[in-house]
């Protein structure tokens, strides 16, 4: 459980200093277990992805963000199974951010004239940037649950990644998925031909949803993945066969990418609440453990460790 303890010790991983301290401690722990982790840098902003195993030889690459999110002015509410409602919520968030800019514009119009228009746009853009990448959110239990799943998997493998699997902890997920984009560019075979499972917020709600992109169903291991996810203890699993419904994930740069999330049943359908807010303080440890156990078994199956793979 030493890796899990690092999440408590480094609960905020947003600044470069915070992320570097977490990476150093995590890599030291990995090396003590027998792993050979490495850092891959990419892009202008030098996203630093932590890679364990050989992605180019893997059948499936498991990934999750290790940096923690910003605290947003407007709470994020996602409706992954309802693309129309989800889109409307994103539009509503943008409209709500317009309010302070409009108020400032009305107050200053008589004084500044047309200059107030420029000020309106500058203030709105500044609010959008602050909302996306601004102040650190110190409550991120559910948003860190995907990372927790991957660390549990590494602990259970005890220094030996299954031959047909790899793990990538992604940097700069909040900034246009730069870590994922950089990793995809550095590994074109993974980008176009390998299953890439982005384990996102899976700690709250027993409705487990998978959104596969258009190439995933044709990849080796896809049907086996479906079978293992269907048997995650305590979860009701659904695959949303419409690409991009879970459009906030780091699966986006990958032709065979998939995003895994857990949802609660709400008044308007399946939803994910409290992301990017101080209320993100809960995660179901048993569910995280069950998902990690299923994905570990999947990796061993695809690597020939168990019988029963349909397409590995």
PDB file of C-alpha atoms in Angstrom, residues 6-8 10-15 18-19 22 64-71 132-145 147 170-175 276 280:
ATOM      1  CA  UNK A   6       1.769   8.653  -1.697  1.00  0.00           C
ATOM      2  CA  UNK A   7      -1.627   9.925  -2.882  1.00  0.00           C
ATOM      3  CA  UNK A   8      -2.358  11.067   0.659  1.00  0.00           C
ATOM      4  CA  UNK A  10       1.018  14.375  -2.196  1.00  0.00           C
ATOM      5  CA  UNK A  11      -2.707  15.082  -2.360  1.00  0.00           C
ATOM      6  CA  UNK A  12      -2.245  18.188  -4.523  1.00  0.00           C
ATOM      7  CA  UNK A  13      -0.176  17.687  -7.681  1.00  0.00           C
ATOM      8  CA  UNK A  14      -0.729  20.806  -9.753  1.00  0.00           C
ATOM      9  CA  UNK A  15       2.403  22.971  -9.737  1.00  0.00           C
ATOM     10  CA  UNK A  18       4.297  19.404  -6.499  1.00  0.00           C
ATOM     11  CA  UNK A  19       4.279  17.077  -9.507  1.00  0.00           C
ATOM     12  CA  UNK A  22       5.246  13.121  -6.392  1.00  0.00           C
ATOM     13  CA  UNK A  64      -4.706   7.977 -15.974  1.00  0.00           C
ATOM     14  CA  UNK A  65      -3.795  11.548 -15.082  1.00  0.00           C
ATOM     15  CA  UNK A  66      -1.486  12.075 -12.159  1.00  0.00           C
ATOM     16  CA  UNK A  67      -1.825  15.861 -11.983  1.00  0.00           C
ATOM     17  CA  UNK A  68      -4.748  17.168  -9.938  1.00  0.00           C
ATOM     18  CA  UNK A  69      -7.399  19.524 -11.334  1.00  0.00           C
ATOM     19  CA  UNK A  70      -8.200  23.171 -10.902  1.00  0.00           C
ATOM     20  CA  UNK A  71     -11.003  24.380  -8.679  1.00  0.00           C
ATOM     21  CA  UNK A 132      -9.759  25.673 -16.615  1.00  0.00           C
ATOM     22  CA  UNK A 133      -6.251  25.797 -15.170  1.00  0.00           C
ATOM     23  CA  UNK A 134      -6.347  28.245 -12.283  1.00  0.00           C
ATOM     24  CA  UNK A 135      -6.513  27.598  -8.567  1.00  0.00           C
ATOM     25  CA  UNK A 136      -5.711  24.087  -7.262  1.00  0.00           C
ATOM     26  CA  UNK A 137      -8.584  21.982  -5.966  1.00  0.00           C
ATOM     27  CA  UNK A 138      -7.408  20.316  -2.766  1.00  0.00           C
ATOM     28  CA  UNK A 139     -10.431  18.008  -2.763  1.00  0.00           C
ATOM     29  CA  UNK A 140      -9.947  15.532  -5.625  1.00  0.00           C
ATOM     30  CA  UNK A 141     -10.745  12.072  -4.288  1.00  0.00           C
ATOM     31  CA  UNK A 142     -12.952  10.970  -7.174  1.00  0.00           C
ATOM     32  CA  UNK A 143     -10.857  12.708  -9.820  1.00  0.00           C
ATOM     33  CA  UNK A 144      -7.794  10.871  -8.474  1.00  0.00           C
ATOM     34  CA  UNK A 145      -9.578   7.502  -8.381  1.00  0.00           C
ATOM     35  CA  UNK A 147      -4.781   7.011 -10.747  1.00  0.00           C
ATOM     36  CA  UNK A 170      -0.215  11.268 -17.863  1.00  0.00           C
ATOM     37  CA  UNK A 171       0.795  14.852 -17.167  1.00  0.00           C
ATOM     38  CA  UNK A 172      -1.080  18.049 -18.090  1.00  0.00           C
ATOM     39  CA  UNK A 173      -4.437  16.386 -18.606  1.00  0.00           C
ATOM     40  CA  UNK A 174      -6.222  19.616 -17.714  1.00  0.00           C
ATOM     41  CA  UNK A 175      -4.365  21.593 -20.409  1.00  0.00           C
ATOM     42  CA  UNK A 276     -13.479  20.502  -9.650  1.00  0.00           C
ATOM     43  CA  UNK A 280     -14.994  16.016  -4.222  1.00  0.00           C
TER      44      UNK A 280
END
